[in-house]
Each structure stands twice: as structure tokens, then as C-alpha cells.
């Protein structure tokens, strides 16, 4: 009795080995199916002895793919937003919308693997619908979402406006110490159209260029006058200010990570920069026919020029520097007084306002942060002969968006980079956009259909193996065998 039982077990085990060999042969002659098996189970060797519990490696692999797909989709946006304010997200969506659609569809293609796998293994139709239904709904939404996308860089040929003028923000602060003669000459050298700066008035009435309220960031005040590092810059006399070095900090601190390395000649020049006067700045701009725009800081309380700051500044502009008035974009206050003294100045406002208010103040230009960029507003003001300058725009993609939106000029830290752009990035016609959108959807639909078909075909192929010359192998034994082979190939004893 025991002998017959042993013989029966050997017979069944032998039959089991035969079926296993047949399945392995099937994989040997179909490399693509073998690849799929490895994809599901992380077991890529045909004769791998170590077994893996069904589903574990598959979930790890799919998790890795999902993370990878999400990373690919997000990498482009993250690189664009590096170092920028959170408001940039809204603008980045405008210009990258077509490419985000491609990234999202790619992610859904990757997610098709686990969705199809769980759907075909579900025992009930209801469960299959629960698994596949939400996936298909999201997929349909992604297929159609380009209908609601807007980007100013998707436009017909010939409708793009002129390239925005480039105004150097405190000169060229990536190439030279800010607000120094070297910085402004670098802007002119790289083709900048205008110069932007900040003006403070010394204790003895000399307007000079300085952005910060103190001198400790951009001069060597700590070494020369260590007890006055927190003193307001306007309380120093011009003779004292002339003693300070305004360039060594630049080589030491390197304020921009992407500024690159300077030549030996530029390093030596930067080390010998001093604080620049408004008069010298204006004369340099006038000699090269460059626009100038500056923030004029009112001196603090107890300063002798506290109430004479506008008079003193206008005196330098009109009498000492003798710059041509049409080159000056006047951003400070006192408009009625300034217009009576210098009617040729281009009156500039730092905020949006109704057209009637702008006309009353004779405003001809708006100076706005780039986060307030709006194609509709720019177009509305342009129709009223009011141009728009955006600040501070230093990235090529953001400059491209300003260009497509119709901005007249931008204030930038990177004149040397933006001046090399011959056309906006991401510029395309509506026809090109439609072709990219349709091809992406059709390709993804084909791939997803193929993935689901392969899953159904694979499941059906394994089901047929139970009747493939195996009349002695009962269904219970085969089902147990099939579970063991769910992540084949395995070794044959």
C-alpha cells in the first residue's frame, strides 16, 4: 500500500517536472514574455533558485517606476523654480503646460502595469471595474486637459512682438560688483539697453549708488571703520565713502551660484572698485545713449537733506550730469514738481492703476515685479501707450514668457545670458501644439492598450496549460503549481 502511494507521488512529481520544463521552454523561445515575467517578479535569470513571494517584487518594481515617472515629470519644473518665489509656479504652468501634459501621460502609462495586473487577477467583475474605472477616468481627463491649457508662447507665426529691452539690475551683478562702474560697463559691453540702480544721498549732499541701508554687505567697512558697520550709509560724508573698497566682497562672497569664474583681468578690476556717484553713473549712461531708472531713497530723520532730496537729485541730473531728459525713467515721488522742472523725464509708476489715474499723472511706463505679469494687462496698457517693465527677470524661460506676453522691457541680473536668445523658449504654433497633443495621446493609448492586452493574454496562456497533455494532473495540484510559477522562470531539479 505504501509502495503504491509512493509510486503515485513519484508519477505526479514527474508530471509536474514535465509541465515545468514545457513552461520554461516556452519562455526560452519567447524572450519578450521572459522579460515580462522578470518585470513582474524581479527574477530575470532563467534558472534562479531563490524564490520570491508573488507580488512583493512586483510591487517594489512598480513603486520604483511610479517614483521615477513622477520624478521625470517634476524635474523640469523644479529646475525652473530653483531659487525663485512660490508665485513663479503660476507662471511656470503657463509656459510648461504642453510638456506637463506629456509628463502626466507618461506617468499614467507606467501606472498601467499595476492596474492591469490587479485587474486581470481580480475574481469578480465588480472588483475589476473598481480598479480600472478610476484609472480610465483620470486618463480621459488627461487626454482632454490640453483643451483648457493656455500659454502665451502658443501663437500664430508673425504675431510675436519685439524682443523686450534689457535693463541691467544694479549693472551686471553676475559679472562684477553691483552698483560699481565695472558692473555698468559690463552691462553696456553685453548689449544692455538700460541701467538700473539705487541712489542714496551722503551727509554732505553727494548722491551715490547704494542699495542697502548700511555698507557692511558691499564694502570693507568692517575693516576700515569696524564700529560703524550698522550706521546708515547716508550719515557718512563723501570723503569717508571714497575710502572704502566696493569690490573685494564680490570675489569673496560670490553672490550668485551660477556666476561662473572671472578672468584674471576681471578679478583685478573687481578688487579695485569704489562707491560710484550718481553724476558719474548718469554721464556713463548718456555717453552710450542708455536709459536709466533708479530707486531714490529719502535720507533718514536728522539728515541735512531730509527735505531737499528731490531738489538735490534733480540738480545733479540736470546741471552736473547734464543727461538728456528722455533717457531718465523717473520712478520716485514728487511728480508735479519734477514735471515742472524736467518735463522730458519718462514718468514711471511702480504699481498697477486704472488708466484714468495713470493719464492724470502722465505715466508712460509701469515698473512691476514679474509675479504680476499678465498678457491681458500688458496689452491693455500698451493700447493706451503705456509700456511695461518687469523685474527681476534673470532666467531664460521667464524672459521667454515676458517676451510672449508682450512686455516692453525687463530688469535683469543676466544681460549676458538673455541677450543671446534669438527667440522665446517653448515657442510653437497652435498647429504644432495640436500635433504634439494628439500624437502623445494616441501613442499612450496604444501603449496602454498593449499593456492590458499582454496581461490578459498572459493570464489566459497560463490557464490553458492545465489541459496541455496533463490529464493526470488534477486541478488542485495544478493551481498550487501555477501559484508557484506566478513569478517564473525557476530552476529545474
XYZ file of N, CA and C in Angstrom, residues 29-280:
756
model
N 11.910 30.339 -25.731
C 11.680 30.658 -27.129
C 10.906 31.958 -27.323
N 10.520 32.579 -26.206
C 9.824 33.857 -26.315
C 10.469 34.857 -25.349
N 11.559 35.514 -25.762
C 12.307 36.424 -24.877
C 11.451 37.559 -24.329
N 10.511 38.028 -25.141
C 9.704 39.152 -24.665
C 8.842 38.740 -23.472
N 8.283 37.510 -23.546
C 7.477 37.023 -22.424
C 8.359 36.813 -21.199
N 9.578 36.329 -21.425
C 10.517 36.171 -20.311
C 10.797 37.509 -19.649
N 10.917 38.520 -20.504
C 11.157 39.861 -19.979
C 9.986 40.313 -19.117
N 8.772 40.041 -19.561
C 7.604 40.414 -18.781
C 7.582 39.696 -17.432
N 7.960 38.431 -17.457
C 7.989 37.672 -16.200
C 8.975 38.296 -15.232
N 10.137 38.684 -15.735
C 11.111 39.348 -14.882
C 10.619 40.698 -14.405
N 9.875 41.355 -15.258
C 9.358 42.675 -14.913
C 8.386 42.576 -13.751
N 7.581 41.507 -13.737
C 6.609 41.333 -12.664
C 7.263 40.873 -11.356
N 8.268 40.027 -11.448
C 8.758 39.340 -10.257
C 10.172 39.681 -9.853
N 10.857 40.552 -10.619
C 12.247 40.905 -10.336
C 13.194 39.726 -10.494
N 12.768 38.672 -11.159
C 13.610 37.480 -11.323
C 13.912 37.344 -12.808
N 15.110 37.731 -13.175
C 15.477 37.838 -14.583
C 16.285 36.643 -15.077
N 16.778 35.826 -14.148
C 17.564 34.651 -14.543
C 16.643 33.463 -14.771
N 16.932 32.691 -15.822
C 16.060 31.552 -16.130
C 16.129 30.471 -15.066
N 17.314 30.299 -14.472
C 17.497 29.200 -13.525
C 17.823 29.773 -12.144
N 17.042 30.705 -11.708
C 17.253 31.309 -10.405
C 16.596 30.435 -9.338
N 17.361 30.029 -8.340
C 16.852 29.087 -7.341
C 16.060 29.802 -6.237
N 16.498 31.005 -5.908
C 15.838 31.698 -4.794
C 14.427 32.110 -5.198
N 13.455 31.715 -4.388
C 12.070 32.024 -4.694
C 11.662 33.356 -4.060
N 10.738 33.969 -4.722
C 10.212 35.234 -4.235
C 8.712 35.106 -4.095
N 8.200 35.584 -2.990
C 6.766 35.509 -2.775
C 6.045 36.347 -3.808
N 5.037 35.776 -4.478
C 4.357 36.509 -5.547
C 3.844 37.856 -5.071
N 4.124 38.877 -5.871
C 3.596 40.202 -5.602
C 4.562 41.143 -4.930
N 5.510 40.638 -4.127
C 6.377 41.529 -3.379
C 7.286 42.332 -4.295
N 8.067 41.618 -5.116
C 8.992 42.305 -6.001
C 8.249 43.113 -7.041
N 7.122 42.582 -7.456
C 6.338 43.320 -8.438
C 5.960 44.686 -7.876
N 5.516 44.714 -6.626
C 5.116 45.982 -6.030
C 6.311 46.916 -5.886
N 7.483 46.356 -5.525
C 8.679 47.186 -5.409
C 9.065 47.779 -6.756
N 9.007 46.923 -7.794
C 9.363 47.404 -9.129
C 8.405 48.482 -9.588
N 7.104 48.250 -9.410
C 6.114 49.233 -9.837
C 6.273 50.515 -9.041
N 6.538 50.384 -7.729
C 6.756 51.577 -6.916
C 7.928 52.391 -7.411
N 8.992 51.679 -7.786
C 10.157 52.372 -8.338
C 9.806 53.096 -9.624
N 9.037 52.446 -10.493
C 8.654 53.062 -11.765
C 7.767 54.286 -11.544
N 6.851 54.181 -10.584
C 5.977 55.316 -10.318
C 6.784 56.506 -9.809
N 7.703 56.238 -8.874
C 8.552 57.310 -8.359
C 9.390 57.914 -9.473
N 9.929 57.041 -10.330
C 10.742 57.518 -11.446
C 9.912 58.385 -12.389
N 8.704 57.925 -12.704
C 7.850 58.705 -13.596
C 7.484 60.049 -13.001
N 7.163 60.046 -11.702
C 6.827 61.306 -11.048
C 8.027 62.245 -11.023
N 9.228 61.679 -10.809
C 10.442 62.497 -10.778
C 10.713 63.135 -12.126
N 10.538 62.321 -13.184
C 10.747 62.855 -14.534
C 9.766 63.982 -14.819
N 8.512 63.795 -14.398
C 7.500 64.819 -14.630
C 7.816 66.099 -13.873
N 8.347 65.963 -12.644
C 8.558 67.132 -11.790
C 9.919 67.787 -11.972
N 10.896 67.041 -12.521
C 12.263 67.540 -12.570
C 12.350 68.850 -13.326
N 11.639 68.918 -14.453
C 11.729 70.115 -15.285
C 11.217 71.349 -14.539
N 10.095 71.196 -13.844
C 9.533 72.332 -13.106
C 10.446 72.728 -11.957
N 10.975 71.726 -11.216
C 11.826 72.022 -10.069
C 13.056 72.795 -10.505
N 13.644 72.403 -11.641
C 14.824 73.107 -12.135
C 14.501 74.550 -12.500
N 13.273 74.781 -12.972
C 12.885 76.142 -13.331
C 12.623 76.991 -12.098
N 12.084 76.369 -11.051
C 11.682 77.123 -9.877
C 12.794 77.301 -8.861
N 13.977 76.723 -9.110
C 15.058 76.748 -8.123
C 15.425 78.198 -7.794
N 15.332 78.581 -6.530
C 15.727 79.910 -6.108
C 14.681 80.980 -6.327
N 13.516 80.631 -6.838
C 12.505 81.633 -7.129
C 11.414 81.603 -6.056
N 10.583 82.631 -6.075
C 9.485 82.715 -5.138
C 8.386 81.749 -5.547
N 7.515 81.434 -4.577
C 6.474 80.434 -4.856
C 5.496 80.928 -5.915
N 5.377 82.273 -6.114
C 4.462 82.783 -7.135
C 4.857 82.334 -8.535
N 6.112 81.918 -8.695
C 6.588 81.508 -10.006
C 5.833 80.282 -10.516
N 5.240 79.509 -9.613
C 4.530 78.293 -10.025
C 3.441 78.613 -11.044
N 2.662 79.651 -10.785
C 1.583 80.017 -11.701
C 2.139 80.337 -13.089
N 3.237 81.088 -13.135
C 3.826 81.448 -14.423
C 4.439 80.240 -15.112
N 5.054 79.355 -14.326
C 5.688 78.185 -14.938
C 4.654 77.273 -15.580
N 3.449 77.190 -15.001
C 2.397 76.381 -15.583
C 1.971 76.927 -16.943
N 2.022 78.249 -17.100
C 1.631 78.836 -18.378
C 2.554 78.377 -19.500
N 3.853 78.371 -19.228
C 4.793 78.125 -20.320
C 5.133 76.649 -20.477
N 4.970 75.854 -19.412
C 5.326 74.434 -19.498
C 4.105 73.529 -19.630
N 2.913 74.109 -19.747
C 1.692 73.301 -19.780
C 1.728 72.180 -20.811
N 2.138 72.431 -22.061
C 2.155 71.333 -23.037
C 3.072 70.186 -22.628
N 4.164 70.505 -21.965
C 5.129 69.469 -21.611
C 4.716 68.745 -20.328
N 3.995 69.434 -19.467
C 3.441 68.764 -18.286
C 2.406 67.728 -18.709
N 1.675 68.019 -19.759
C 0.705 67.050 -20.279
C 1.416 65.779 -20.701
N 2.555 65.916 -21.391
C 3.329 64.745 -21.816
C 3.833 63.969 -20.602
N 4.334 64.691 -19.597
C 4.836 64.024 -18.400
C 3.749 63.273 -17.653
N 2.565 63.880 -17.563
C 1.452 63.228 -16.866
C 1.001 61.975 -17.604
N 0.938 62.054 -18.922
C 0.549 60.882 -19.711
C 1.588 59.775 -19.559
N 2.872 60.137 -19.536
C 3.932 59.148 -19.336
C 3.756 58.430 -18.007
N 3.427 59.181 -16.981
C 3.199 58.584 -15.662
C 2.020 57.616 -15.690
N 0.963 57.966 -16.406
C -0.193 57.082 -16.490
C 0.128 55.811 -17.264
N 1.011 55.903 -18.256
C 1.438 54.695 -18.965
C 2.167 53.758 -18.014
N 3.034 54.323 -17.161
C 3.750 53.494 -16.193
C 2.785 52.860 -15.186
N 1.758 53.588 -14.808
C 0.790 53.050 -13.852
C -0.112 51.984 -14.471
N -0.095 51.879 -15.797
C -0.930 50.871 -16.448
C -0.510 49.460 -16.067
N 0.775 49.250 -15.781
C 1.255 47.901 -15.422
C 0.556 47.356 -14.171
N 0.628 48.073 -13.012
C -0.031 47.501 -11.827
C -1.549 47.469 -11.955
N -2.149 48.459 -12.640
C -3.599 48.470 -12.791
C -4.062 47.245 -13.572
N -3.399 46.981 -14.689
C -3.771 45.821 -15.500
C -3.517 44.517 -14.749
N -2.402 44.451 -14.024
C -2.055 43.229 -13.286
C -3.126 42.885 -12.258
N -3.551 43.882 -11.475
C -4.552 43.615 -10.438
C -5.928 43.394 -11.045
N -6.185 44.029 -12.174
C -7.497 43.878 -12.806
C -7.697 42.461 -13.332
N -6.700 41.900 -14.010
C -6.866 40.573 -14.589
C -6.860 39.490 -13.525
N -6.271 39.787 -12.351
C -6.225 38.778 -11.281
C -7.447 38.856 -10.363
N -8.254 39.898 -10.550
C -9.459 40.029 -9.719
C -10.469 38.939 -10.087
N -11.134 38.383 -9.073
C -12.052 37.271 -9.293
C -13.424 37.738 -9.765
N -13.813 38.957 -9.427
C -15.158 39.425 -9.757
C -15.091 40.637 -10.677
N -16.105 40.756 -11.524
C -16.188 41.880 -12.445
C -16.286 43.203 -11.702
N -16.977 43.207 -10.575
C -17.160 44.440 -9.810
C -15.805 44.980 -9.355
N -14.955 44.064 -8.890
C -13.626 44.476 -8.434
C -12.812 45.018 -9.597
N -12.921 44.381 -10.745
C -12.205 44.858 -11.923
C -12.628 46.270 -12.295
N -13.930 46.542 -12.236
C -14.433 47.876 -12.555
C -13.910 48.898 -11.547
N -13.887 48.526 -10.264
C -13.392 49.428 -9.225
C -11.925 49.770 -9.454
N -11.165 48.802 -9.951
C -9.740 49.037 -10.186
C -9.510 49.855 -11.457
N -10.151 49.457 -12.531
C -9.897 50.068 -13.839
C -10.665 51.373 -14.022
N -11.858 51.491 -13.433
C -12.703 52.662 -13.651
C -12.030 53.992 -13.327
N -11.544 54.187 -12.094
C -10.899 55.466 -11.767
C -9.684 55.752 -12.646
N -8.940 54.699 -12.971
C -7.765 54.891 -13.822
C -8.166 55.444 -15.184
N -9.193 54.859 -15.791
C -9.646 55.321 -17.104
C -10.238 56.723 -17.035
N -10.880 57.061 -15.921
C -11.448 58.395 -15.771
C -10.343 59.454 -15.727
N -9.306 59.161 -14.952
C -8.163 60.091 -14.876
C -7.479 60.188 -16.227
N -7.350 59.062 -16.890
C -6.704 59.045 -18.200
C -7.484 59.894 -19.202
N -8.792 59.780 -19.201
C -9.616 60.581 -20.099
C -9.460 62.067 -19.783
N -9.403 62.402 -18.498
C -9.213 63.794 -18.101
C -7.888 64.335 -18.634
N -6.817 63.532 -18.517
C -5.509 63.960 -19.007
C -5.498 64.068 -20.530
N -6.213 63.193 -21.199
C -6.283 63.263 -22.659
C -6.918 64.578 -23.127
N -7.904 65.059 -22.366
C -8.669 66.227 -22.802
C -8.202 67.534 -22.177
N -7.347 67.464 -21.162
C -6.969 68.684 -20.441
C -6.278 69.732 -21.315
N -5.564 69.369 -22.387
C -4.975 70.431 -23.229
C -5.994 71.397 -23.805
N -7.259 71.000 -23.862
C -8.286 71.909 -24.362
C -8.409 73.150 -23.483
N -8.095 73.012 -22.206
C -8.212 74.144 -21.291
C -6.897 74.808 -20.959
N -5.807 74.381 -21.596
C -4.496 74.962 -21.321
C -4.301 76.266 -22.089
N -3.559 77.186 -21.455
C -3.230 78.452 -22.111
C -1.753 78.749 -21.921
N -1.100 79.146 -22.977
C 0.283 79.602 -22.917
C 0.459 80.712 -23.932
N 0.973 81.889 -23.518
C 1.173 82.980 -24.473
C 2.194 82.658 -25.547
N 2.996 81.605 -25.325
C 4.001 81.222 -26.321
C 3.443 80.268 -27.377
N 2.159 79.914 -27.291
C 1.479 79.183 -28.355
C 0.735 80.222 -29.180
N 1.287 80.584 -30.303
C 0.738 81.681 -31.089
C 1.046 81.504 -32.564
N 0.280 82.155 -33.398
C 0.467 82.058 -34.838
C 1.774 82.735 -35.256
N 2.305 82.268 -36.376
C 3.517 82.864 -36.919
C 3.275 84.345 -37.238
N 4.271 85.172 -36.892
C 4.182 86.593 -37.216
C 3.473 87.440 -36.192
N 2.952 86.828 -35.109
C 2.230 87.605 -34.095
C 3.090 87.919 -32.879
N 4.331 87.424 -32.840
C 5.214 87.682 -31.701
C 5.730 89.117 -31.754
N 5.673 89.797 -30.623
C 6.142 91.176 -30.547
C 7.658 91.263 -30.500
N 8.206 92.487 -30.460
C 9.661 92.676 -30.422
C 10.267 92.156 -29.119
N 11.534 91.861 -29.176
C 12.256 91.352 -28.006
C 12.301 92.432 -26.922
N 11.964 92.087 -25.668
C 11.997 93.099 -24.598
C 13.398 93.659 -24.394
N 13.466 94.968 -24.171
C 14.745 95.613 -23.876
C 15.289 95.097 -22.550
N 16.604 95.086 -22.406
C 17.275 94.558 -21.218
C 17.867 95.704 -20.406
N 17.442 95.813 -19.155
C 17.948 96.842 -18.247
C 18.734 96.142 -17.143
N 20.021 96.466 -17.042
C 20.890 95.802 -16.072
C 20.543 96.166 -14.637
N 20.191 95.176 -13.840
C 19.815 95.375 -12.441
C 21.063 95.628 -11.595
N 21.243 96.891 -11.192
C 22.462 97.318 -10.495
C 23.703 97.033 -11.337
N 23.509 97.073 -12.636
C 24.598 96.767 -13.565
C 24.505 95.334 -14.036
N 25.623 94.643 -13.942
C 25.671 93.214 -14.280
C 26.219 92.476 -13.058
N 25.368 92.221 -12.058
C 25.843 91.713 -10.769
C 26.376 90.287 -10.793
N 26.206 89.571 -11.931
C 26.810 88.247 -12.056
C 28.234 88.331 -12.596
N 28.577 89.500 -13.137
C 29.893 89.653 -13.774
C 30.790 90.625 -13.039
N 30.218 91.453 -12.157
C 31.001 92.480 -11.466
C 30.269 92.894 -10.196
N 30.951 93.549 -9.262
C 30.284 94.001 -8.033
C 29.144 94.972 -8.356
N 28.000 94.754 -7.749
C 26.823 95.563 -8.055
C 27.045 97.047 -7.775
N 26.373 97.887 -8.580
C 26.382 99.340 -8.416
C 27.774 99.959 -8.494
N 28.673 99.317 -9.235
C 30.003 99.892 -9.462
C 30.160 100.221 -10.940
N 31.180 101.015 -11.247
C 31.426 101.370 -12.639
C 31.657 100.124 -13.490
N 32.366 99.145 -12.962
C 32.631 97.917 -13.698
C 31.326 97.195 -14.044
N 30.390 97.160 -13.127
C 29.122 96.463 -13.358
C 28.339 97.114 -14.493
N 28.309 98.430 -14.539
C 27.562 99.119 -15.595
C 28.266 99.019 -16.943
N 29.584 99.045 -16.928
C 30.314 98.879 -18.194
C 30.143 97.457 -18.742
N 30.020 96.475 -17.854
C 29.765 95.108 -18.305
C 28.374 95.004 -18.950
N 27.401 95.719 -18.388
C 26.063 95.722 -18.986
C 26.107 96.303 -20.393
N 26.811 97.406 -20.543
C 26.936 98.039 -21.860
C 27.687 97.128 -22.813
N 28.743 96.488 -22.323
C 29.548 95.592 -23.157
C 28.728 94.431 -23.705
N 27.761 93.928 -22.920
C 26.955 92.776 -23.337
C 25.635 93.189 -23.974
N 25.508 94.414 -24.382
C 24.360 94.831 -25.176
C 23.132 95.244 -24.408
N 23.268 95.615 -23.136
C 22.115 96.077 -22.369
C 21.568 97.383 -22.918
N 20.257 97.547 -22.813
C 19.605 98.752 -23.326
C 19.454 99.838 -22.269
N 19.575 99.475 -21.008
C 19.400 100.457 -19.941
C 20.104 100.009 -18.676
N 20.157 100.923 -17.695
C 20.851 100.675 -16.437
C 19.918 101.015 -15.280
N 19.876 100.135 -14.283
C 19.040 100.351 -13.097
C 19.941 100.425 -11.881
N 19.605 101.280 -10.931
C 20.424 101.415 -9.737
C 19.588 101.943 -8.576
N 20.255 102.182 -7.431
C 19.630 102.713 -6.220
C 20.468 103.901 -5.749
N 19.814 104.974 -5.342
C 20.519 106.218 -5.026
C 20.257 106.639 -3.589
N 21.346 106.931 -2.877
C 21.305 107.468 -1.526
C 22.083 108.785 -1.525
N 21.791 109.667 -0.599
C 22.484 110.959 -0.527
C 23.368 110.984 0.718
N 24.635 111.301 0.523
C 25.586 111.340 1.636
C 25.250 112.493 2.586
N 25.946 112.529 3.712
C 25.666 113.552 4.736
C 25.959 114.954 4.224
N 26.895 115.062 3.294
C 27.245 116.373 2.749
C 26.629 116.603 1.373
N 25.621 115.813 0.995
C 24.821 116.114 -0.178
C 25.303 115.546 -1.494
N 26.060 114.479 -1.491
C 26.517 113.846 -2.730
C 25.674 112.595 -2.981
N 24.836 112.584 -4.003
C 24.078 111.362 -4.322
C 25.035 110.268 -4.819
N 24.934 109.073 -4.221
C 25.788 107.953 -4.613
C 24.948 106.685 -4.703
N 25.538 105.634 -5.295
C 24.791 104.404 -5.569
C 24.990 103.401 -4.440
N 23.870 103.006 -3.813
C 23.926 102.013 -2.735
C 22.524 101.469 -2.522
N 22.402 100.147 -2.538
C 21.091 99.530 -2.352
C 20.744 99.368 -0.889
N 21.670 98.847 -0.085
C 21.396 98.569 1.324
C 21.405 99.853 2.141
N 20.782 99.798 3.306
C 20.799 100.960 4.198
C 22.135 101.102 4.901
N 22.897 100.000 5.007
C 24.232 100.044 5.603
C 25.277 99.645 4.560
N 26.527 99.744 4.930
C 27.629 99.491 3.998
C 28.305 98.143 4.222
N 27.842 97.350 5.179
C 28.606 96.165 5.568
C 28.555 95.027 4.563
N 27.539 94.930 3.718
C 27.492 93.827 2.763
C 28.371 94.066 1.546
N 28.404 95.295 1.021
C 29.062 95.543 -0.264
C 30.312 96.413 -0.169
N 30.819 96.639 1.031
C 32.090 97.366 1.171
C 32.922 96.700 2.271
N 34.125 97.235 2.477
C 35.001 96.723 3.542
C 34.931 97.594 4.785
N 33.726 98.092 5.097
C 33.529 98.963 6.252
C 33.964 98.287 7.555
N 33.855 96.962 7.626
C 34.248 96.236 8.843
C 35.732 96.379 9.127
N 36.522 96.496 8.079
C 37.967 96.611 8.249
C 38.399 98.052 8.499
N 37.738 98.997 7.832
C 38.156 100.396 7.935
C 37.528 101.086 9.145
N 36.232 100.897 9.312
C 35.515 101.503 10.439
C 34.666 100.439 11.126
N 35.268 99.554 11.883
C 34.534 98.422 12.487
C 33.423 98.847 13.442
N 33.485 100.040 13.992
C 32.461 100.484 14.941
C 31.254 101.113 14.246
N 31.339 101.269 12.926
C 30.262 101.930 12.188
C 29.564 101.005 11.180
N 29.682 99.713 11.378
C 29.120 98.782 10.390
C 27.603 98.857 10.301
N 26.939 99.227 11.386
C 25.479 99.300 11.391
C 24.957 100.717 11.186
N 25.840 101.636 10.916
C 25.456 103.030 10.706
C 24.825 103.197 9.332
N 23.770 103.992 9.226
C 23.117 104.231 7.950
C 24.095 104.866 6.974
N 24.089 104.364 5.732
C 25.049 104.837 4.728
C 24.914 106.327 4.471
N 23.724 106.902 4.645
C 23.514 108.322 4.364
C 24.172 109.236 5.392
N 24.614 108.687 6.509
C 25.238 109.506 7.540
C 26.758 109.592 7.385
N 27.299 109.014 6.334
C 28.732 109.143 6.050
C 28.950 110.301 5.075
N 30.053 111.004 5.249
C 30.419 112.038 4.279
C 30.998 111.379 3.039
N 31.024 112.130 1.935
C 31.545 111.550 0.699
C 33.038 111.237 0.816
N 33.804 112.042 1.525
C 35.236 111.770 1.703
C 35.443 110.429 2.394
N 34.600 110.124 3.369
C 34.706 108.834 4.066
C 34.305 107.691 3.154
N 33.262 107.895 2.386
C 32.785 106.845 1.481
C 33.834 106.506 0.419
N 34.599 107.501 -0.008
C 35.617 107.273 -1.034
C 36.750 106.366 -0.556
N 36.923 106.247 0.744
C 38.000 105.422 1.297
C 37.683 103.923 1.216
N 36.429 103.593 1.021
C 36.016 102.192 1.105
C 36.191 101.464 -0.223
N 36.457 100.174 -0.120
C 36.543 99.300 -1.299
C 35.185 98.646 -1.503
N 34.681 98.694 -2.743
C 33.340 98.165 -3.038
C 33.386 96.939 -3.932
N 34.567 96.238 -3.991
C 34.684 95.109 -4.896
C 35.215 93.816 -4.314
N 36.005 93.901 -3.259
C 36.606 92.668 -2.730
C 35.555 91.691 -2.208
N 34.451 92.199 -1.681
C 33.389 91.336 -1.165
C 32.839 90.425 -2.256
N 32.802 90.929 -3.486
C 32.221 90.189 -4.599
C 33.008 88.909 -4.879
N 34.333 89.005 -4.856
C 35.167 87.828 -5.107
C 35.125 86.858 -3.937
N 34.917 87.379 -2.758
C 34.894 86.531 -1.560
C 33.551 85.825 -1.386
N 32.437 86.561 -1.512
C 31.107 86.016 -1.223
C 30.465 85.317 -2.417
N 30.834 85.711 -3.653
C 30.238 85.146 -4.874
C 28.719 85.074 -4.730
N 28.035 86.202 -4.860
C 26.601 86.281 -4.540
C 25.682 85.428 -5.404
N 26.169 84.968 -6.574
C 25.332 84.146 -7.451
C 26.019 82.798 -7.681
N 25.268 81.715 -7.455
C 25.840 80.382 -7.615
C 26.226 80.107 -9.062
N 25.509 80.723 -10.013
C 25.738 80.443 -11.424
C 26.564 81.529 -12.109
N 27.290 82.315 -11.350
C 28.014 83.441 -11.938
C 29.250 83.007 -12.712
N 29.753 81.801 -12.463
C 30.921 81.321 -13.199
C 32.208 81.933 -12.665
N 33.279 81.634 -13.338
C 34.594 82.125 -12.911
C 34.984 83.343 -13.729
N 35.653 84.298 -13.093
C 36.096 85.515 -13.758
C 37.520 85.349 -14.254
N 37.835 86.075 -15.317
C 39.216 86.074 -15.811
C 40.100 86.807 -14.811
N 41.385 86.620 -14.970
C 42.324 87.269 -14.055
C 42.203 88.786 -14.144
N 42.008 89.301 -15.343
C 41.871 90.743 -15.524
C 40.610 91.264 -14.834
N 39.488 90.514 -14.964
C 38.251 90.935 -14.308
C 38.367 90.863 -12.794
N 39.070 89.885 -12.278
C 39.267 89.780 -10.835
C 40.039 90.988 -10.306
N 41.093 91.360 -11.004
C 41.895 92.509 -10.571
C 41.077 93.796 -10.650
N 40.261 93.915 -11.710
C 39.427 95.105 -11.845
C 38.377 95.163 -10.742
N 37.763 94.012 -10.424
C 36.745 93.971 -9.387
C 37.314 94.344 -8.018
N 38.529 93.953 -7.761
C 39.143 94.225 -6.455
C 39.411 95.710 -6.241
N 39.374 96.511 -7.302
C 39.708 97.931 -7.194
C 38.507 98.843 -7.458
N 37.299 98.337 -7.218
C 36.109 99.146 -7.411
C 35.802 99.964 -6.151
N 35.262 101.146 -6.379
C 34.874 102.022 -5.273
C 33.403 102.415 -5.437
N 32.848 103.081 -4.438
C 31.453 103.522 -4.495
C 31.310 104.548 -5.621
N 30.257 104.427 -6.397
C 30.040 105.207 -7.612
C 29.060 106.345 -7.326
N 29.335 107.529 -7.866
C 28.426 108.656 -7.678
C 27.328 108.636 -8.740
N 26.210 109.261 -8.419
C 25.116 109.365 -9.373
C 25.557 110.156 -10.605
N 26.350 111.218 -10.404
C 26.798 112.031 -11.532
C 27.612 111.201 -12.513
N 28.556 110.408 -12.028
C 29.380 109.583 -12.916
C 28.532 108.523 -13.617
